[in-house]
Short mmCIF file of C-alpha atoms and ligand atoms in Angstrom, two decimals:
data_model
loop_
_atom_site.label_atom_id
_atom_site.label_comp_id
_atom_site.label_asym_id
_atom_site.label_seq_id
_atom_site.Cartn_x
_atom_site.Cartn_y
_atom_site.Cartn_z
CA UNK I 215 96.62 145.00 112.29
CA UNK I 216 95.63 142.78 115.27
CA UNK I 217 92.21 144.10 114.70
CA UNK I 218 91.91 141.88 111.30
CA UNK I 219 92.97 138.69 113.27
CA UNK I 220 90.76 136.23 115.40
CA UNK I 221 91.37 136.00 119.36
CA UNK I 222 90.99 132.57 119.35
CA UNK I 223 93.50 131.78 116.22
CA UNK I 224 95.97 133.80 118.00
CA UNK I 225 96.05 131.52 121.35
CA UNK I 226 96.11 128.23 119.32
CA UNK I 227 98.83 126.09 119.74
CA UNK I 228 99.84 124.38 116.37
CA UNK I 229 101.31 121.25 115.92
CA UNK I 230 105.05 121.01 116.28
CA UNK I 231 106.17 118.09 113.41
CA UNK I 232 108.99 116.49 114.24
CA UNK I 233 112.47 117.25 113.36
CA UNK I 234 112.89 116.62 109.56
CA UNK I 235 117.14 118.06 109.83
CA UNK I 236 117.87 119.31 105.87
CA UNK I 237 121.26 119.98 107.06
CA UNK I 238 123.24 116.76 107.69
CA UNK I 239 122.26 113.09 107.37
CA UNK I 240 121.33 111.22 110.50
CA UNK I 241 120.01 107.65 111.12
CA UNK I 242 116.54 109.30 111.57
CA UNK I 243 114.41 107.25 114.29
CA UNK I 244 111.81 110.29 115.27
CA UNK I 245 108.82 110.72 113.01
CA UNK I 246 107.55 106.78 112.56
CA UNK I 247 108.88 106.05 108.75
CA UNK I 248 109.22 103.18 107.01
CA UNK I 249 113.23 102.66 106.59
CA UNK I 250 112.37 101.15 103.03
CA UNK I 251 111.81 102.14 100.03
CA UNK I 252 108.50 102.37 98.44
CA UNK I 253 108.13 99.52 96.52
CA UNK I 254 109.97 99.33 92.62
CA UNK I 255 106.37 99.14 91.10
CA UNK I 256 105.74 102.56 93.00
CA UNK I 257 108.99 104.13 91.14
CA UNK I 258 108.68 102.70 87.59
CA UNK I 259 105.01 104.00 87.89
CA UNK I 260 106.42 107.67 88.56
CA UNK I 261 107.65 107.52 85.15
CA UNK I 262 108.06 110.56 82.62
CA UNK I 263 104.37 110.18 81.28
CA UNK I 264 103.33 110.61 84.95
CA UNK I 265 105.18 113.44 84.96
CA UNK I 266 104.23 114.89 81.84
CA UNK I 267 100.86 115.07 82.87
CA UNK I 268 101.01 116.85 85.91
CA UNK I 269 100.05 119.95 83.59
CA UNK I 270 96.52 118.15 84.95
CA UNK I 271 94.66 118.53 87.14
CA UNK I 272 94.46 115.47 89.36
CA UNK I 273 91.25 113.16 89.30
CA UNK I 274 89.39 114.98 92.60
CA UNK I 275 86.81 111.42 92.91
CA UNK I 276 90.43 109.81 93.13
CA UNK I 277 88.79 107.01 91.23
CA UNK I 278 91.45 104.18 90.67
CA UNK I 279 92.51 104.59 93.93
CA UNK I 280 89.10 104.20 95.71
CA UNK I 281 88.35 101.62 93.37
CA UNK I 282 91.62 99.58 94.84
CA UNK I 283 90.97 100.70 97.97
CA UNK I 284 86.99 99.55 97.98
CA UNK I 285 88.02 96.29 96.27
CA UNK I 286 90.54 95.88 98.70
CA UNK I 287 88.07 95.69 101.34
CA UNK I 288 85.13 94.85 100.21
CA UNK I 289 83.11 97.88 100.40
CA UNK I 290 81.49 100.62 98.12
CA UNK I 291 83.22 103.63 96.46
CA UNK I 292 80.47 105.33 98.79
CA UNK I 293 82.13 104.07 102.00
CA UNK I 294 86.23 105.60 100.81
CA UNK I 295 87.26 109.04 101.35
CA UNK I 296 90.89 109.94 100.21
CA UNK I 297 92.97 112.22 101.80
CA UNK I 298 96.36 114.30 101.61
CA UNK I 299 97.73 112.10 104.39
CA UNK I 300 95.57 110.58 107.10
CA UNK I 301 96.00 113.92 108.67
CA UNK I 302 93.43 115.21 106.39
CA UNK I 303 90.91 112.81 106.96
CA UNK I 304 91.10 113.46 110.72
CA UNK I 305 91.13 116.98 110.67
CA UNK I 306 87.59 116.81 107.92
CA UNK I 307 86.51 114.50 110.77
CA UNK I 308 87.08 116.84 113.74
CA UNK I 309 85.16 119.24 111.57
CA UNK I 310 82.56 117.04 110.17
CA UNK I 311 81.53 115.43 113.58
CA UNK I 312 82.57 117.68 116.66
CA UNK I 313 81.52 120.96 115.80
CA UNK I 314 77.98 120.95 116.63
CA UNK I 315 79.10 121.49 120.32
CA UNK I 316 79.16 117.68 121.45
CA UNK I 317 82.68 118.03 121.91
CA UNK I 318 85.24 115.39 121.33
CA UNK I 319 87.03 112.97 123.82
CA UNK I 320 90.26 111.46 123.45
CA UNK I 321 92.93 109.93 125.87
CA UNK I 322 95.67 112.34 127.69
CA UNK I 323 98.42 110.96 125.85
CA UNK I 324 97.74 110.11 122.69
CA UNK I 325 98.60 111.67 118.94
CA UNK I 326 99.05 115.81 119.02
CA UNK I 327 97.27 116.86 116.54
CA UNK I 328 93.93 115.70 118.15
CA UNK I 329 94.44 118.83 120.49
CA UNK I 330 94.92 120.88 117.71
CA UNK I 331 92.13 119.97 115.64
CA UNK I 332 90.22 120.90 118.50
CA UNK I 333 91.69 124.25 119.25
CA UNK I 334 91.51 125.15 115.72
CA UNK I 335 87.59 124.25 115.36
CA UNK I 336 87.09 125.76 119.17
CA UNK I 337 85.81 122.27 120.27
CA UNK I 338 85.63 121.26 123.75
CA UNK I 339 87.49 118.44 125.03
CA UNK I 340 86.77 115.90 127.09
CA UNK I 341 89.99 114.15 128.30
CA UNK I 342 90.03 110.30 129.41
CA UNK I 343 93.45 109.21 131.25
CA UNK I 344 94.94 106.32 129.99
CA UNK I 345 95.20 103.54 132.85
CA UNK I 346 98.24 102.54 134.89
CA UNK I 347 100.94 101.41 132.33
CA UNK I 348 99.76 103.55 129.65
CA UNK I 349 96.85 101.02 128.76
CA UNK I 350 93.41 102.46 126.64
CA UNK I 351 90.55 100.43 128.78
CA UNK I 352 87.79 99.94 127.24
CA UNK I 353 85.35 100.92 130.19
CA UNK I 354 87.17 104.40 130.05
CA UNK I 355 84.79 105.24 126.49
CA UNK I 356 81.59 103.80 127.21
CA UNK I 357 78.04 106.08 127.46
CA UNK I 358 80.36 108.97 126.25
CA UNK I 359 78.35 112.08 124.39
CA UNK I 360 81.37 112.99 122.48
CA UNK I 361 82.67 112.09 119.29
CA UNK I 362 85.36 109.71 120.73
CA UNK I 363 88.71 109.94 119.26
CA UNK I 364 90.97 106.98 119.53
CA UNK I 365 94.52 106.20 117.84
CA UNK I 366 94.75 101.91 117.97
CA UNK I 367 97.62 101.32 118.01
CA UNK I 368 97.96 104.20 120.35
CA UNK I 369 100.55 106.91 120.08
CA UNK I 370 103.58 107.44 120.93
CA UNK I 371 102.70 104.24 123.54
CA UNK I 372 102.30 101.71 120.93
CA UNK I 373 99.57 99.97 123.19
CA UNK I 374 96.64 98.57 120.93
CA UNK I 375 92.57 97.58 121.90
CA UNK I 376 91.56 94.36 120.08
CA UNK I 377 89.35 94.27 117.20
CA UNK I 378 86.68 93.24 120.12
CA UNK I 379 87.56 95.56 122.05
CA UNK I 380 86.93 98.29 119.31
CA UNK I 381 83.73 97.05 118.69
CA UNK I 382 82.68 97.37 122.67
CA UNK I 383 83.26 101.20 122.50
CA UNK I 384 81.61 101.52 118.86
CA UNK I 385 78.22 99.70 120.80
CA UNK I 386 79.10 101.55 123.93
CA UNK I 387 78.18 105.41 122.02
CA UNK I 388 75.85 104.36 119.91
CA UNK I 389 74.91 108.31 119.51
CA UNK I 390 78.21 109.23 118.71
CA UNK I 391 80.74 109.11 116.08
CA UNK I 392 83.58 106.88 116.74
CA UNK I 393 86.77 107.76 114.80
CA UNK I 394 89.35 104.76 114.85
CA UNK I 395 92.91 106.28 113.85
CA UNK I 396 94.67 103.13 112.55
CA UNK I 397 97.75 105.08 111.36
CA UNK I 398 100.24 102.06 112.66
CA UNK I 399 97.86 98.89 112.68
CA UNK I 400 99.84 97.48 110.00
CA UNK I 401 102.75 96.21 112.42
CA UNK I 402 100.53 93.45 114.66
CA UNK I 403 97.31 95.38 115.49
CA UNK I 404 94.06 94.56 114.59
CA UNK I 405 91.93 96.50 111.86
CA UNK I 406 88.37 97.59 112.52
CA UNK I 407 87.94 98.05 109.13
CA UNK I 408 85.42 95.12 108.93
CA UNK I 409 83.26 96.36 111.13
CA UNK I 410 82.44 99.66 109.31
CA UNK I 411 79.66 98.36 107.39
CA UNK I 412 77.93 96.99 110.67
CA UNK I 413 78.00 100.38 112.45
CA UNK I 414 76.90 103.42 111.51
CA UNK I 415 79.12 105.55 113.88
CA UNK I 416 82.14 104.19 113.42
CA UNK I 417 85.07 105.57 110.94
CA UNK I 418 88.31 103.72 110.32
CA UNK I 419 91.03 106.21 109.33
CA UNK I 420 94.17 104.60 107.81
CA UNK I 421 97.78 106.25 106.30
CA UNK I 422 100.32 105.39 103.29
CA UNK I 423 102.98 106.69 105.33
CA UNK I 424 104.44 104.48 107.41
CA UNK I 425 103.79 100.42 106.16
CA UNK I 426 103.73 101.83 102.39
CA UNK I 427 106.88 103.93 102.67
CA UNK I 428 104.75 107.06 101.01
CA UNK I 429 105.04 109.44 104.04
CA UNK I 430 106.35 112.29 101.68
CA UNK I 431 103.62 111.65 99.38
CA UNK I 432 100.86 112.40 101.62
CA UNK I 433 98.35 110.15 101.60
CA UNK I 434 95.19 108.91 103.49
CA UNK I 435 92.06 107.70 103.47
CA UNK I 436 88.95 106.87 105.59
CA UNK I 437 86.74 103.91 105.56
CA UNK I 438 83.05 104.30 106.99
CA UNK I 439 78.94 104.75 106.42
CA UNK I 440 78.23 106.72 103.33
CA UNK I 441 76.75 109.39 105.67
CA UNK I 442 80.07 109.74 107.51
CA UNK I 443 81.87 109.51 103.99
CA UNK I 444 79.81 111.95 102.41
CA UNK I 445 80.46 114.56 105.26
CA UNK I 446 84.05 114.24 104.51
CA UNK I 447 83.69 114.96 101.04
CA UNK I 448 81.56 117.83 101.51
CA UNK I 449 84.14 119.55 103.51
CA UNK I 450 86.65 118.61 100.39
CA UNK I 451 84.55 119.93 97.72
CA UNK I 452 84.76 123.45 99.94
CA UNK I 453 87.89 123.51 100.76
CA UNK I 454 90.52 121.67 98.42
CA UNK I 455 88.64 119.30 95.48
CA UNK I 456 92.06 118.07 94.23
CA UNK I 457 93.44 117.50 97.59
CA UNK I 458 95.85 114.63 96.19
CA UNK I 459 97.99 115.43 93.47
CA UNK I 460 98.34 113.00 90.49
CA UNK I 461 101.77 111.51 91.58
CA UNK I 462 100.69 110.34 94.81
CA UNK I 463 97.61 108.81 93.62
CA UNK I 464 99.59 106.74 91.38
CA UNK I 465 102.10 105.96 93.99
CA UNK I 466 98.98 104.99 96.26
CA UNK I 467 97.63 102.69 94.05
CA UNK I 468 100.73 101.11 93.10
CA UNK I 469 102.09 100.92 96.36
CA UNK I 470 98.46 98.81 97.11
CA UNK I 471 98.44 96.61 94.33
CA UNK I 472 102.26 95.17 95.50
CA UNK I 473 100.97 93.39 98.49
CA UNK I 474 104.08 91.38 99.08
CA UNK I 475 106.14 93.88 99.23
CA UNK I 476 104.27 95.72 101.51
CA UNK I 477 103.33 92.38 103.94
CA UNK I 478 107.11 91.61 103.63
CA UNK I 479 108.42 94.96 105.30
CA UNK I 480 105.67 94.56 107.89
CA UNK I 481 107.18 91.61 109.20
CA UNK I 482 110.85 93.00 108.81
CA UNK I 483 109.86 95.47 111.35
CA UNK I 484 107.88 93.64 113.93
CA UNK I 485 110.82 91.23 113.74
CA UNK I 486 113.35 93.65 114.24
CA UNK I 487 111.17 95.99 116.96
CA UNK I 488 111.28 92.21 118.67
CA UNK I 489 115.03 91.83 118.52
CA UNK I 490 115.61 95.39 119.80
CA UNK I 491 113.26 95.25 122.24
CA UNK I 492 115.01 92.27 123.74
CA UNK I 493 118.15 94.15 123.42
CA UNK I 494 117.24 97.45 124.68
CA UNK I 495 116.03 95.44 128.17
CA UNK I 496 119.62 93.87 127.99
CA UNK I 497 120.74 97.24 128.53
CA UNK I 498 118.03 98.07 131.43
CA UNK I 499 115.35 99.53 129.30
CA UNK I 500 111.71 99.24 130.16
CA UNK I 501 109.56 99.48 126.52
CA UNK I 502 105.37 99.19 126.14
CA UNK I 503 104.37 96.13 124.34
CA UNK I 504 104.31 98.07 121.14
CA UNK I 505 102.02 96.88 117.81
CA UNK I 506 103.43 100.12 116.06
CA UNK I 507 106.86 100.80 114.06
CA UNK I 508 108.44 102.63 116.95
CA UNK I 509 109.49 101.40 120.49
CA UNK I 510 108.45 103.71 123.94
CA UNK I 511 111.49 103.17 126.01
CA UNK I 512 112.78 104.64 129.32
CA UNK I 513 116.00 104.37 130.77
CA UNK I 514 115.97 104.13 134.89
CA UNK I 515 118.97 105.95 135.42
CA UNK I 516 119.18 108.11 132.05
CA UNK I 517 116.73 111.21 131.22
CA UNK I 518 115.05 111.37 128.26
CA UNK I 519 116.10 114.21 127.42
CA UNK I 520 120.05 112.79 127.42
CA UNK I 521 119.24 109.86 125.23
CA UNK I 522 117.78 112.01 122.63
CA UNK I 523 120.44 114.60 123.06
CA UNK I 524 123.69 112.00 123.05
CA UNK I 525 122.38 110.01 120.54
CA UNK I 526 121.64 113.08 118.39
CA UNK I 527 125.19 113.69 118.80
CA UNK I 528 125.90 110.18 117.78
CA UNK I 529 123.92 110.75 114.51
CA UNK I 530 120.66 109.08 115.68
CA UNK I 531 117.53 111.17 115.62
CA UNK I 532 115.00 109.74 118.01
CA UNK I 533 111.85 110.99 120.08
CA UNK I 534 112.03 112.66 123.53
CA UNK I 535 108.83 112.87 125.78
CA UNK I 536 108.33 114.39 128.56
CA UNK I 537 104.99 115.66 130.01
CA UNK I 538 102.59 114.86 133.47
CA UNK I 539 102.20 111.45 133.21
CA UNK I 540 104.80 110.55 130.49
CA UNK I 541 108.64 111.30 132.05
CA UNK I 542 112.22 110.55 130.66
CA UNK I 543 110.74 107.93 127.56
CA UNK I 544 111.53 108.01 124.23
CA UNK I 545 110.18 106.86 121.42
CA UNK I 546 112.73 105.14 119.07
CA UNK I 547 111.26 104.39 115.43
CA UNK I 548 112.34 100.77 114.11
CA UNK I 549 114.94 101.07 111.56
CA UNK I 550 116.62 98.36 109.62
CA UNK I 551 118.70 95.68 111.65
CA UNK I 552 121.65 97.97 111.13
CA UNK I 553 120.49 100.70 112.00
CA UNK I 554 119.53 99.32 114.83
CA UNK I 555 122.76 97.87 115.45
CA UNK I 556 124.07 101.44 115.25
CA UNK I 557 121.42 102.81 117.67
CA UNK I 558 122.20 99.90 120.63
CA UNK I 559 126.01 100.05 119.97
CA UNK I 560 125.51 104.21 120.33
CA UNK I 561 123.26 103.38 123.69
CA UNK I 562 125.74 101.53 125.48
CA UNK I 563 128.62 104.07 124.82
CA UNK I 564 126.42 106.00 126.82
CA UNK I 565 125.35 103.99 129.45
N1 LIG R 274 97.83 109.33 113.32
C1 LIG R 274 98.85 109.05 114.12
C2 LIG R 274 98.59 108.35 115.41
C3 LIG R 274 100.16 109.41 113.75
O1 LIG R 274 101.20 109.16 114.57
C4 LIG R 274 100.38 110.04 112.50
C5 LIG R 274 101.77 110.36 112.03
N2 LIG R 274 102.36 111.46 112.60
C6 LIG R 274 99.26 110.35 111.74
C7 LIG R 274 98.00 109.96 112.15
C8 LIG R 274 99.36 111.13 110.46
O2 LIG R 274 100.07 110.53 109.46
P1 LIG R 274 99.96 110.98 107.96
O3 LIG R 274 99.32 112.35 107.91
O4 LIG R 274 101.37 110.99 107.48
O5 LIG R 274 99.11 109.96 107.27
#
C-alpha cells in the first residue's frame, strides 16, 4: 500500500483550521469572523431562482463578479482572479510563482498555511524573523531572491506595513514576485491594491470572509499584472474551472455592491477592538496595535493556554498560541459590544 503513496506527502504537515465546535453554541472568538450578518441584499439575492439554478454549472470567467470587482478598482478583467476563498488564490500563487526552485520567504510568525503551501509544493523556505515586538521591518525583505510572502495586516499579530512601506519591498525585489495577503486590511490597514498596475511583481490577494461576513461561502480573489493573473488562471483551468459555485458568486457580488453596509461594520469593529483593548489593559493585558478584527493579548500572570481553556469553559471560544518566539498570547476575535462584554466580564472571574 505505502508503495502507491509519495514520501514527501506522507511527512507534510497540513493545516490545522481552527475549532469550528458543531456540538454546542459558544460565543466563538477563534477563527477571525465577522459577528454580522452578511448584508440583507446578500440574503434576498439567495432567493429560490438562485437556487433553482444550481442544476448549473457556475459561470467559471466569474464574470459579474470580476466585472464589480475590476470596476471597483479601477482595473481590467485581465488584472482579477477569483477564488474559492483567498486561500485559493494563495495556494495557485505558491504554485504559480515558487516552484521553479527560487523558493519563497515569509516571516516566522505569520499565517499557517504559508508553511503548508510550501511543504505541499516541496518549496524551500526562507524564513525572516519578525523584529522585537512582533513588528514586519521593511529592511528585513529587501534584495530577497524569493517570492516574498507577506500577510499586511500580519497574522495572528495584527501589526500592519504602510501602503509606503509595501511599495519599498515591491521596489526592493524587483526580480521577484511579491504576494501581499490583505485578508484583514479592511479594519484600518492600508490597501496596496493601487499600486498593482505600477508593478509588475506585485499581487494583492484579498478575502470575503471576514469584512463581508461570507467566510462560509468561500470566496477570494487576487488583484495583479495580467501575467501574474493569467498564471493563476492557468492553474484553475487544470485543476477546478468552476472553482466558485453559483451561490457564492451571487453573494460576492451582492455583498460588494452594499458598500454601506459593509463600511458600517468595519467601523463597528475597529470601534469596539478600541474599547476592548482599553479594557483588556484595565485588567493587565498587554495587546499589539492591531489593524485586524482580532486582538493578540497576553496576560502577565495567566498562561495562554488557561485563558483559552477557562474561557472555553465559560462559553467563549478564543485563540491560544504558543510557539518559540510567541508564548502565553491569545488571539481574541472582535465580537459585538456584548459579546465582548461577556468575554471581559468572563476574564475577570478569572483573574
Ligand atoms: N490570510 C490570512 C492571513 C488569514 O488569516 C486567513 C483566514 N484564516 C486567510 C488568508 C484565508 O481566508 P479565506 O480562505 O477564508 O479567504
Amino acid at each position: 500500500m505505502s508503495d502507491y503513496l509519495s514520501g514527501s506527502l506522507r511527512r507534510l504537515r497540513p493545516y490545522t483550521p481552527g475549532e469550528q465546535p458543531q456540538d454546542r453554541t459558544y460565543i466563538k472568538l477563534n477563527t477571525n469572523e465577522s459577528p454580522y450578518p452578511p448584508s440583507p441584499g446578500v440574503l434576498d439575492a439567495l432567493n429560490r431562482q438562485e437556487a433553482a439554478d444550481l442544476r448549473l454549472y457556475s459561470d467559471p470567467e466569474a464574470g459579474e463578479l470580476k466585472a464589480a470587482l475590476a470596476a471597483r478598482y479601477g482595473v481590467g478583467l485581465e488584472n482579477v482572479f477569483v477564488s474559492n476563498g483567498s486561500d485559493e488564490a494563495l495556494n495557485f500563487a505558491f504554485l504559480a510563482y515558487a516552484t521553479d526552485g527560487r523558493g519563497v520567504a515569509f516571516a516566522d510568525i505569520t499565517y499557517g498555511f504559508y508553511p503548508v503551501f510550501a511543504g505541499l509544493y516541496d518549496i524551500p523556505v526562507h524564513t525572516v524573523p519578525l523584529r522585537e515586538d512582533f513588528r514586519l521591518a521593511v529592511e528585513d525583505y529587501l534584495g530577497l531572491h524569493q517570492t516574498v510572502v507577506i500577510a499586511n495586516p500580519n497574522a495572528p499579530t495584527g501589526l500592519a506595513l504602510t501602503r509606503a512601506e509595501v511599495e519599498q519591498v515591491v521596489q526592493g525585489n524587483p526580480d521577484a514576485v511579491v504576494v501581499i495577503d490583505e485578508a484583514y486590511v479592511d479594519f484600518g490597514g492600508e490597501s496596496a491594491v493601487e499600486l498593482t498596475g505600477r508593478y509588475p511583481n506585485l499581487l494583492v490577494v484579498q478575502t470575503f470572509s471576514k469584512s463581508r461576513s461570507l467566510a462560509g461561502a468561500r470566496l477570494g480573489y487576487a488583484i495583479g499584472p495580467a501575467e501574474l493573473i493569467a498564471d493563476l488562471e492557468r492553474i484553475k483551468y487544470a485543476t477546478n474551472p468552476y472553482n466558485v459555485n453559483r451561490l457564492t458568486l451571487r453573494a460576492g457580488t451582492q455583498a460588494l455592491a452594499d458598500r454601506a453596509y459593509f463600511e458600517e461594520n468595519c467601523r463597528q469593529i475597529m470601534q469596539t477592538r478600541a474599547y476592548t483593548a482599553r479594557r483588556l489593559e484595565e485588567l493587565g493585558f498587554s495587546c499589539t496595535d492591531s489593524r485586524a478584527n482580532f486582538l493578540f493579548a497576553r496576560h502577565p500572570h495567566l498562561s495562554g493556554q488557561a485563558v483559552y481553556q477557562g474561557l472555553k469553559e465559560r462559553g467563549v471560544l478564543v485563540r491560544h498560541f504558543d510557539g518559540a518566539r510567541i508564548v502565553d498570547y491569545n488571539r481574541i476575535t472582535v465580537g459585538t459590544r456584548d459579546q465582548m462584554e461577556i468575554l471581559l466580564q468572563r476574564l475577570e472571574e478569572l483573574l
